[in-house]
Structures are given as structure tokens and as C-alpha cells.
Amino acid sequence: MAITLYHNPRCSKSRQALALLEEHGAEVNIRRYLDEPLDEEELRDLMSRLDADGERLVRTQEPEWQEVDETDLQDQEQVIRAILSHPKLMERPIADDGKRAVIGRPPEDVLALIHAND
């Protein structure tokens, strides 16, 4: 089963997650989400598979977050609006096997998808 990695090649954690998946023989489809942002439906689907809440999905230290007048990270709609407006706000990397998705912080967390499919 292929794993989609929402990837930013400039991010060391994202590169580490990709290397781990490849080292473990996973078939990886890379989605460079900054070049090809998720649309609303894709983002909602991804969020429904994540083992995380909105607070973990948003990179709150980014300057773009300060521009967004959104303060309630528990409100899924606010998180969705912020990420759709500023794709850079989405945490990275995220590995998704179509049934479950995990944020690769730390990068080793993405291996849970491989072990779940063993």
C-alpha cells in the first residue's frame, strides 16, 4: 500500500521522514503541498484521518499565523480556513496511507503506518 507524504523538501524533518519510509521499503507518493496545495475537500479528508487535533496541524510560529486573526485552534473550521489561505501553515511532514494519517514530529512517527500494515 502506498503512503502519501505531504512533504516540504526544505524541511529537515520532512526529509528525515521520507528517508525513514524509503529505508523501510514503503512505496511513497510525494505531495509537495506548497507547490500543489490541498483543496478544502482534501484537507477535510486528511484531517479526518489524523490522530491529532487542530493545534498540532498548524505551525503557529509562522508569520502567516500572526496575520490570520484565528485564535481558537480547537475550531476545525478556523484551522481549515487558515491552511487554505496559507498552505505554509500546515505542519509537516504528514504521512497518509488512506486510512490513517500521522504527523511526522518526530519523523519516526511515520513508521506507525508501516507497522500498522504488517
mmCIF file of N, CA, C and O in Angstrom, residues 2 8 23 29-30 87 89 114 116:
data_model
loop_
_atom_site.group_PDB
_atom_site.id
_atom_site.type_symbol
_atom_site.label_atom_id
_atom_site.label_comp_id
_atom_site.label_asym_id
_atom_site.label_seq_id
_atom_site.Cartn_x
_atom_site.Cartn_y
_atom_site.Cartn_z
ATOM 1 N N ALA A 2 0.571 2.189 -0.855
ATOM 2 C CA ALA A 2 1.361 3.413 -0.969
ATOM 3 C C ALA A 2 1.020 4.383 0.155
ATOM 4 O O ALA A 2 -0.119 4.460 0.608
ATOM 5 N N ASN A 8 7.757 18.886 2.365
ATOM 6 C CA ASN A 8 8.460 20.110 2.010
ATOM 7 C C ASN A 8 9.941 19.754 1.999
ATOM 8 O O ASN A 8 10.524 19.511 3.057
ATOM 9 N N GLU A 23 13.739 3.704 3.624
ATOM 10 C CA GLU A 23 14.602 2.684 4.236
ATOM 11 C C GLU A 23 13.811 1.448 4.646
ATOM 12 O O GLU A 23 14.340 0.339 4.651
ATOM 13 N N ASN A 29 4.382 8.116 -2.267
ATOM 14 C CA ASN A 29 3.972 9.143 -3.224
ATOM 15 C C ASN A 29 4.195 10.479 -2.535
ATOM 16 O O ASN A 29 3.624 10.729 -1.472
ATOM 17 N N ILE A 30 5.018 11.312 -3.124
ATOM 18 C CA ILE A 30 5.335 12.601 -2.520
ATOM 19 C C ILE A 30 4.374 13.657 -3.036
ATOM 20 O O ILE A 30 4.165 13.786 -4.245
ATOM 21 N N PRO A 87 -1.070 27.758 2.870
ATOM 22 C CA PRO A 87 -0.667 26.351 2.950
ATOM 23 C C PRO A 87 0.596 26.122 3.792
ATOM 24 O O PRO A 87 0.773 25.053 4.380
ATOM 25 N N LEU A 89 1.166 27.049 6.598
ATOM 26 C CA LEU A 89 0.796 26.838 7.996
ATOM 27 C C LEU A 89 0.572 25.377 8.352
ATOM 28 O O LEU A 89 0.553 25.020 9.523
ATOM 29 N N ILE A 114 3.617 1.961 8.544
ATOM 30 C CA ILE A 114 4.211 0.737 8.002
ATOM 31 C C ILE A 114 3.900 -0.429 8.916
ATOM 32 O O ILE A 114 3.486 -1.489 8.478
ATOM 33 N N ALA A 116 1.519 -0.707 11.039
ATOM 34 C CA ALA A 116 0.085 -0.981 11.097
ATOM 35 C C ALA A 116 -0.345 -1.880 9.937
ATOM 36 O O ALA A 116 -1.342 -2.578 10.018
#
